[in-house]
């Protein structure tokens, strides 16, 4: 059955995260937000992922204020975020009470759709986030972290999607972070999912390998309901296929999006000026806009590749890149074929770098890699051999339970630690995710917000004595 294809616009989050390391500011977004709200997008992906980290680390912006502002300017359109399951937006697993509180505050501040994923596709790491989202009456879009390996096939992905649907997912996203989907593979996967689940299917495919447009079109023909795109000045390269191109391709067909090209051109013009600014300042490296088919050989997402290059450059071993790229799949095989997405991309990549530059495999093992083998990040897609486990962990036994079950509730402790900086309830969550960076941000922000009478006006407009 043909149907109107829905569009999720990624310009406000994943597009600039992919191309300029998440450096777009709220001031740069503000002039176009009300126009974007009139387009008729299914959703604006505008928060989560690395935006939180970037806001407080580099931009001196409060991420919660960013969300509230976008909500105020875009009252008609669903606002969507990317959420790392039990890791929230940080880089470690959090206790359930922290995850529940973060979901509650995200929805209260304006999020309609939580796109929730786990790097290992371990459903246990999504349980708490899904339940909390349903409690807040938000839409849960649960993700398949797409990858290729001897254990990843359409049957595996379809079974996982069925599990996510039974857990309460309202839609399924094929999260193709490295641009590995080929057109016919995408068609077959979407068809398998549509046979297995009764909820909508979204395709999220990065353009890194140059395949996304073809893959998305075949996916639409196979029954996909929603597609992620980016307005053309922030499209292609490590970002997504251009919004206008897909709208034009589907115009007049049974899949017509119904979006107006003239209205989209106004959005395009705004981001075209920003693109020129980013190119002039060096924030946007033209290399990020090209096609890198190496991703099909090594399954290394664009962000992971730049991270590997930096690590090698810092060690004075840039000439070792090819060796590291060849080592990544071997480390991945040893560690149970994890998909390469935050945080497993960093864990596998860093271990591959050590293996190459030290001249001996696993001579030095990172704490995070030990954690991956130990089960701290969840169950790996394939079992890790007992011999390799012993090599990495020694006599320590891996865990088989959900790691979060080993964690004590932590919100009260976090509230106590953050008390001296807190000016809004959400600040505790900012501190929870980035305890090293957040205090500096809070001090700077709070100094700006101090009034002459010693009162402080918080972001919700309520006055509190300091």
Coordinates of C-alpha atoms in Angstrom, one line a residue:
X1 CA 0.0 0.0 0.0
X2 CA 1.4 3.4 -1.0
X3 CA 1.4 6.2 1.5
X4 CA 2.6 9.7 2.0
X5 CA 6.2 9.6 3.2
X6 CA 7.0 11.5 6.4
X7 CA 10.2 13.5 6.8
X8 CA 12.3 13.9 9.9
X9 CA 14.6 17.0 9.4
X10 CA 18.1 16.5 10.9
X11 CA 19.5 20.0 10.3
X12 CA 19.2 21.1 14.0
X13 CA 21.1 18.0 15.4
X14 CA 22.6 15.2 13.4
X15 CA 23.5 17.2 10.3
X16 CA 25.7 19.7 12.1
X17 CA 26.9 17.0 14.6
X18 CA 28.2 15.1 11.5
X19 CA 29.7 18.0 9.6
X20 CA 30.9 20.6 12.1
X21 CA 31.2 18.6 15.4
X22 CA 27.9 19.9 16.8
X23 CA 28.9 23.6 16.8
X24 CA 25.7 25.2 15.5
X25 CA 24.5 27.7 18.1
X26 CA 20.9 28.5 19.1
X27 CA 21.4 32.1 17.8
X28 CA 22.1 30.6 14.4
X29 CA 18.9 28.5 14.5
X30 CA 16.6 31.1 15.9
X31 CA 15.8 33.1 12.8
X32 CA 14.5 30.1 10.8
X33 CA 12.7 28.1 13.5
X34 CA 9.2 29.5 13.0
X35 CA 9.6 29.0 9.2
X36 CA 10.6 25.3 9.8
X37 CA 7.6 24.9 12.0
X38 CA 5.4 25.8 9.0
X39 CA 6.9 23.2 6.6
X40 CA 5.0 20.2 7.7
X41 CA 7.8 18.0 8.7
X42 CA 6.9 14.8 10.7
X43 CA 9.5 15.9 13.2
X44 CA 12.5 18.1 13.8
X45 CA 15.5 16.1 15.3
X46 CA 16.9 18.9 17.4
X47 CA 18.3 17.6 20.7
X48 CA 20.2 14.8 22.4
X49 CA 23.2 13.0 20.8
X50 CA 26.3 15.2 21.3
X51 CA 24.3 18.5 21.4
X52 CA 24.3 18.4 25.2
X53 CA 28.0 17.9 25.5
X54 CA 28.8 20.6 22.9
X55 CA 26.4 23.2 24.4
X56 CA 28.2 23.2 27.8
X57 CA 31.7 22.4 26.7
X58 CA 32.1 24.7 23.7
X59 CA 29.1 27.0 23.2
X60 CA 28.4 28.3 26.7
X61 CA 24.7 27.5 26.1
X62 CA 22.3 25.8 28.4
X63 CA 20.9 22.7 26.5
X64 CA 17.7 22.8 28.4
X65 CA 17.1 26.5 27.4
X66 CA 17.9 25.5 23.8
X67 CA 15.2 22.9 23.9
X68 CA 12.6 25.2 25.6
X69 CA 13.4 27.9 22.9
X70 CA 12.9 25.5 20.0
X71 CA 9.7 24.3 21.6
X72 CA 8.4 27.8 21.9
X73 CA 9.3 28.7 18.3
X74 CA 8.0 25.4 16.9
X75 CA 4.7 24.7 18.6
X76 CA 3.2 22.7 15.6
X77 CA 6.0 20.2 14.9
X78 CA 7.1 17.1 16.8
X79 CA 10.5 17.6 18.5
X80 CA 12.7 14.6 18.5
X81 CA 15.8 13.7 20.4
X82 CA 18.5 10.9 20.3
X83 CA 18.8 9.0 23.6
X84 CA 21.5 6.4 24.3
X85 CA 19.3 4.2 26.5
X86 CA 21.0 3.4 29.8
X87 CA 23.8 5.8 28.9
X88 CA 21.4 8.8 28.6
X89 CA 23.5 11.4 26.8
X90 CA 26.7 10.6 28.6
X91 CA 29.3 7.9 28.2
X92 CA 28.6 5.5 31.1
X93 CA 25.6 3.4 32.2
X94 CA 23.4 5.3 34.7
X95 CA 21.2 4.0 37.4
X96 CA 17.5 3.6 36.6
X97 CA 16.4 6.5 38.7
X98 CA 18.6 8.9 36.7
X99 CA 17.3 7.5 33.4
X100 CA 13.7 7.9 34.6
X101 CA 14.3 11.5 35.8
X102 CA 16.1 12.5 32.5
X103 CA 13.2 11.2 30.4
X104 CA 10.7 13.0 32.6
X105 CA 12.5 16.3 32.3
X106 CA 13.1 15.9 28.5
X107 CA 9.4 15.5 27.9
X108 CA 8.5 18.3 30.3
X109 CA 10.8 20.7 28.5
X110 CA 9.3 19.9 25.0
X111 CA 10.4 16.5 23.6
X112 CA 7.7 14.6 21.8
X113 CA 9.7 11.7 20.3
X114 CA 12.6 9.9 22.0
X115 CA 14.7 7.9 19.6
X116 CA 16.3 5.4 21.9
X117 CA 19.2 3.1 20.9
X118 CA 21.7 0.8 22.4
X119 CA 25.1 0.3 20.9
X120 CA 25.0 -3.5 21.3
X121 CA 21.3 -3.9 20.4
X122 CA 20.8 -5.3 23.9
X123 CA 17.1 -4.7 24.7
X124 CA 17.8 -4.8 28.5
X125 CA 19.6 -1.5 28.1
X126 CA 16.4 0.1 26.6
X127 CA 13.9 -1.2 29.2
X128 CA 14.0 1.6 31.6
X129 CA 14.1 4.4 29.0
X130 CA 11.2 2.9 27.1
X131 CA 9.0 2.4 30.2
X132 CA 9.8 6.0 31.4
X133 CA 8.9 7.4 28.0
X134 CA 5.6 5.6 27.9
X135 CA 4.8 6.8 31.4
X136 CA 5.4 10.4 30.2
X137 CA 3.2 9.6 27.1
X138 CA 6.0 10.4 24.7
X139 CA 6.5 8.5 21.4
X140 CA 9.1 5.8 21.6
X141 CA 11.1 5.3 18.4
X142 CA 13.4 2.3 19.2
X143 CA 16.4 1.8 17.1
X144 CA 18.2 -1.1 15.4
X145 CA 21.9 -0.1 15.4
X146 CA 22.6 -1.4 11.8
X147 CA 25.8 -3.2 11.1
X148 CA 27.3 -6.1 9.1
X149 CA 28.8 -9.2 10.5
X150 CA 28.4 -13.0 10.4
X151 CA 25.7 -12.8 13.1
X152 CA 23.8 -9.7 11.8
X153 CA 21.2 -10.6 9.2
X154 CA 17.6 -9.7 8.5
X155 CA 16.3 -12.4 10.7
X156 CA 18.4 -11.0 13.6
X157 CA 17.1 -7.4 13.0
X158 CA 13.5 -8.5 12.6
X159 CA 13.5 -10.5 15.8
X160 CA 15.1 -7.5 17.6
X161 CA 12.4 -5.2 16.2
X162 CA 9.7 -7.6 17.4
X163 CA 11.2 -7.5 20.8
X164 CA 11.3 -3.7 20.8
X165 CA 7.6 -3.6 19.7
X166 CA 6.6 -5.9 22.5
X167 CA 8.5 -3.6 24.9
X168 CA 6.3 -0.7 23.9
X169 CA 8.1 0.9 20.9
X170 CA 5.7 3.1 18.8
X171 CA 8.0 3.0 15.7
X172 CA 11.3 1.4 14.7
X173 CA 14.3 3.2 13.3
X174 CA 17.0 1.6 11.1
X175 CA 19.9 3.5 12.5
X176 CA 22.6 3.2 9.7
X177 CA 25.3 5.4 11.3
X178 CA 28.1 4.4 9.0
X179 CA 26.2 4.4 5.7
X180 CA 26.5 0.7 5.2
X181 CA 23.0 0.1 3.8
X182 CA 23.0 -0.8 0.1
X183 CA 19.9 -0.3 -1.9
X184 CA 18.7 -3.9 -2.2
X185 CA 19.8 -4.7 1.4
X186 CA 17.7 -1.8 2.5
X187 CA 14.7 -3.0 0.5
X188 CA 15.0 -6.5 1.9
X189 CA 15.4 -5.3 5.5
X190 CA 12.5 -2.9 5.4
X191 CA 10.3 -5.7 3.8
X192 CA 11.4 -8.1 6.6
X193 CA 10.6 -5.5 9.3
X194 CA 7.2 -4.7 7.8
X195 CA 6.3 -8.4 7.8
X196 CA 7.3 -8.7 11.4
X197 CA 6.1 -5.5 13.2
X198 CA 2.9 -3.5 12.9
X199 CA 4.4 -0.1 13.8
X200 CA 6.0 2.4 11.4
X201 CA 9.6 2.0 10.1
X202 CA 12.0 4.9 9.8
X203 CA 15.2 4.9 7.7
X204 CA 18.2 6.9 9.1
X205 CA 21.2 6.5 6.8
X206 CA 24.3 8.6 6.6
X207 CA 25.6 9.6 3.2
X208 CA 29.2 8.7 4.0
X209 CA 29.5 5.8 1.4
X210 CA 27.4 7.6 -1.2
X211 CA 24.6 5.1 -1.1
X212 CA 21.9 6.7 1.0
X213 CA 19.7 8.2 -1.7
X214 CA 19.5 4.9 -3.6
X215 CA 19.0 2.9 -0.4
X216 CA 16.3 5.2 0.9
X217 CA 14.3 5.1 -2.4
X218 CA 14.4 1.3 -2.4
X219 CA 13.4 1.3 1.3
X220 CA 10.4 3.6 0.5
X221 CA 9.3 1.2 -2.2
X222 CA 9.6 -1.7 0.3
X223 CA 7.2 0.1 2.7
X224 CA 9.2 2.5 4.9
X225 CA 7.0 5.2 6.5
X226 CA 9.5 7.9 7.6
X227 CA 12.8 9.0 6.3
X228 CA 15.5 11.2 7.9
X229 CA 17.0 13.9 5.7
X230 CA 18.9 17.2 6.0
X231 CA 18.3 20.5 4.2
X232 CA 20.7 20.6 1.3
X233 CA 23.4 23.0 2.6
X234 CA 23.9 20.6 5.5
X235 CA 23.5 17.4 3.6
X236 CA 25.7 14.8 1.9
X237 CA 29.2 13.7 3.1
X238 CA 29.0 12.4 6.6
X239 CA 25.5 13.9 7.0
X240 CA 22.2 12.7 5.2
X241 CA 20.5 12.8 1.9
X242 CA 19.1 16.3 1.0
X243 CA 15.5 17.0 2.1
X244 CA 14.6 18.8 -1.1
X245 CA 16.0 16.1 -3.3
X246 CA 13.8 13.5 -1.7
X247 CA 10.7 15.8 -1.8
X248 CA 11.3 16.4 -5.5
X249 CA 11.9 12.7 -6.3
X250 CA 8.6 11.7 -4.7
X251 CA 6.5 14.6 -6.0
X252 CA 3.5 13.5 -8.0
X253 CA 4.0 9.8 -7.0
X254 CA 2.1 7.7 -4.6
X255 CA 4.7 8.5 -2.0
X256 CA 4.5 12.3 -2.3
X257 CA 5.6 14.0 0.9
X258 CA 3.2 17.0 0.4
X259 CA 6.1 19.4 1.4
X260 CA 6.3 22.6 -0.6
X261 CA 9.6 23.2 -2.4
X262 CA 9.2 27.0 -2.3
X263 CA 8.9 26.9 1.5
X264 CA 11.8 24.6 1.7
X265 CA 13.8 27.0 -0.4
X266 CA 13.5 29.6 2.4
X267 CA 14.9 27.1 4.9
X268 CA 17.7 26.3 2.4
X269 CA 18.6 29.9 2.0
X270 CA 19.1 30.4 5.7
X271 CA 21.3 27.3 6.1
X272 CA 23.2 28.2 2.8
X273 CA 24.5 31.4 4.6
X274 CA 25.5 29.3 7.6
X275 CA 27.3 26.8 5.4
X276 CA 29.4 29.7 3.8
X277 CA 30.2 30.9 7.3
X278 CA 31.3 27.5 8.5
X279 CA 33.5 27.0 5.3
X280 CA 35.1 30.4 5.7
X281 CA 35.9 29.8 9.4
X282 CA 37.3 26.3 8.8
X283 CA 34.6 24.7 11.0
X284 CA 33.3 22.8 7.9
X285 CA 36.1 20.8 6.4
X286 CA 35.4 20.1 2.7
X287 CA 36.6 16.6 3.2
X288 CA 33.5 15.9 5.3
X289 CA 31.3 16.6 2.3
X290 CA 32.9 14.0 0.1
X291 CA 32.1 10.3 -0.3
X292 CA 34.4 7.8 1.5
X293 CA 33.7 4.3 0.3
X294 CA 36.3 3.0 2.8
X295 CA 33.4 2.8 5.3
X296 CA 32.1 -0.1 3.3
X297 CA 35.4 -1.9 3.7
X298 CA 36.1 -1.2 7.4
X299 CA 32.6 -0.2 8.7
X300 CA 34.1 2.9 10.3
X301 CA 31.6 5.8 10.7
X302 CA 32.9 9.3 9.7
X303 CA 33.2 10.5 13.3
X304 CA 35.1 7.4 14.3
X305 CA 37.6 7.9 11.4
X306 CA 38.4 11.5 12.4
X307 CA 38.9 10.3 16.0
X308 CA 41.3 7.5 14.9
X309 CA 43.3 10.1 12.8
X310 CA 43.6 12.4 15.8
X311 CA 44.8 9.6 18.1
X312 CA 47.4 8.6 15.5
X313 CA 48.5 12.2 14.9
X314 CA 48.9 12.8 18.7
X315 CA 51.1 9.7 18.8
X316 CA 53.1 10.8 15.7
X317 CA 51.9 7.6 13.9
X318 CA 49.7 9.0 11.1
X319 CA 51.4 6.6 8.7
X320 CA 49.7 3.7 10.6
X321 CA 46.1 4.6 9.6
X322 CA 45.7 1.7 7.1
X323 CA 47.0 -0.8 9.6
X324 CA 44.6 0.6 12.2
X325 CA 41.6 0.4 9.8
X326 CA 42.5 -3.2 9.0
X327 CA 42.8 -3.9 12.8
X328 CA 39.3 -2.5 13.6
X329 CA 37.4 -5.5 12.1
X330 CA 39.7 -7.9 13.9
X331 CA 39.1 -6.3 17.3
X332 CA 35.4 -6.2 16.6
X333 CA 35.4 -10.0 15.8
X334 CA 37.3 -10.7 19.1
X335 CA 34.8 -8.6 21.1
X336 CA 31.6 -10.2 19.8
X337 CA 30.9 -8.0 16.7
X338 CA 29.6 -4.9 18.4
X339 CA 28.0 -2.3 16.0
X340 CA 30.3 0.7 15.8
X341 CA 28.4 3.6 17.3
X342 CA 28.9 5.6 20.5
X343 CA 30.4 4.3 22.8
X344 CA 31.5 1.1 21.1
X345 CA 33.1 2.9 18.2
X346 CA 35.4 4.7 20.5
X347 CA 36.1 1.6 22.6
X348 CA 37.0 -0.6 19.6
X349 CA 38.8 2.1 17.7
X350 CA 41.1 3.1 20.6
X351 CA 42.0 -0.6 21.3
X352 CA 42.8 -1.0 17.6
X353 CA 45.1 2.0 17.8
X354 CA 46.9 0.6 20.9
X355 CA 47.3 -2.8 19.2
X356 CA 49.0 -1.2 16.2
X357 CA 51.2 1.4 17.7
X358 CA 52.5 -0.9 20.5
X359 CA 53.3 -3.6 17.9
X360 CA 51.6 -6.3 19.9
X361 CA 47.9 -7.1 20.1
X362 CA 46.3 -6.4 23.5
X363 CA 49.7 -5.7 25.1
X364 CA 47.8 -2.8 26.7
X365 CA 44.0 -3.0 27.2
X366 CA 41.9 0.1 27.9
X367 CA 39.6 0.2 30.9
X368 CA 36.6 0.6 28.5
X369 CA 37.6 -2.4 26.4
X370 CA 37.8 -4.5 29.6
X371 CA 34.4 -3.2 30.5
X372 CA 33.0 -4.3 27.0
X373 CA 34.4 -7.8 27.5
X374 CA 33.2 -7.9 31.1
X375 CA 29.6 -7.2 30.1
X376 CA 29.3 -3.6 31.5
X377 CA 27.9 -2.3 28.2
X378 CA 25.5 -5.2 27.7
X379 CA 25.4 -8.5 25.9
X380 CA 27.5 -8.6 22.7
X381 CA 25.8 -9.8 19.5
X382 CA 28.0 -12.8 19.3
X383 CA 29.5 -14.6 22.3
X384 CA 33.1 -13.7 23.2
X385 CA 35.3 -16.8 23.4
X386 CA 36.4 -18.0 26.9
X387 CA 40.0 -17.9 25.8
X388 CA 39.8 -14.3 24.7
X389 CA 37.8 -13.3 27.8
X390 CA 40.5 -14.9 30.0
X391 CA 43.2 -13.0 28.1
X392 CA 41.5 -9.7 28.7
X393 CA 40.0 -10.2 32.2
X394 CA 42.4 -12.7 33.7
X395 CA 40.6 -14.6 36.5
X396 CA 37.7 -12.1 36.7
X397 CA 34.4 -13.5 35.5
X398 CA 32.1 -11.5 33.1
X399 CA 28.7 -10.6 34.2
X400 CA 25.5 -12.0 32.6
X401 CA 23.0 -9.7 34.2
X402 CA 21.8 -6.3 33.1
X403 CA 24.7 -4.0 34.3
X404 CA 22.2 -1.4 35.6
X405 CA 21.0 -4.0 38.1
X406 CA 24.3 -3.7 39.8
X407 CA 24.0 0.1 40.2
X408 CA 22.5 1.7 43.3
X409 CA 20.0 4.6 42.8
X410 CA 22.1 7.7 42.3
X411 CA 19.9 10.8 42.0
X412 CA 20.1 11.8 45.7
X413 CA 23.9 11.6 45.6
X414 CA 24.0 13.6 42.4
X415 CA 21.6 16.2 43.8
X416 CA 23.9 16.7 46.8
X417 CA 27.0 17.0 44.7
X418 CA 25.4 19.5 42.3
X419 CA 23.6 21.5 45.0
X420 CA 25.9 24.5 45.0
X421 CA 25.5 25.2 41.3
X422 CA 21.8 24.3 40.7
X423 CA 19.5 27.0 39.5
X424 CA 16.9 24.8 37.9
X425 CA 16.0 21.2 38.5
X426 CA 17.4 20.1 35.2
X427 CA 20.9 21.2 36.2
X428 CA 21.4 18.0 38.2
X429 CA 21.1 16.0 35.0
X430 CA 23.6 18.2 33.2
X431 CA 26.0 17.6 36.1
X432 CA 25.2 13.9 36.1
X433 CA 26.3 13.5 32.5
X434 CA 29.3 15.8 32.5
X435 CA 30.6 16.2 36.1
X436 CA 34.0 17.6 35.0
X437 CA 32.7 20.1 32.5
X438 CA 29.3 21.1 34.0
X439 CA 30.7 23.0 37.1
X440 CA 32.7 25.4 34.9
X441 CA 29.7 26.0 32.7
X442 CA 27.4 26.6 35.8
X443 CA 29.8 29.1 37.3
X444 CA 30.0 31.1 34.1
X445 CA 26.3 31.0 33.5
X446 CA 25.3 31.8 37.1
X447 CA 27.6 34.8 37.2
X448 CA 25.9 36.1 34.2
X449 CA 22.5 35.6 35.7
X450 CA 23.1 37.3 39.1
X451 CA 21.0 40.4 39.6
X452 CA 22.2 43.5 41.4
X453 CA 19.7 42.8 44.3
X454 CA 21.3 39.3 44.9
X455 CA 18.3 37.6 43.4
X456 CA 18.6 35.1 40.6
X457 CA 16.1 34.6 37.8
X458 CA 16.1 31.1 36.4
X459 CA 15.2 30.0 32.9
X460 CA 11.6 29.4 33.8
X461 CA 11.3 33.0 35.0
X462 CA 11.0 32.1 38.7
X463 CA 13.0 34.2 41.2
X464 CA 15.1 32.5 43.9
X465 CA 17.4 34.0 46.5
X466 CA 21.0 33.0 46.0

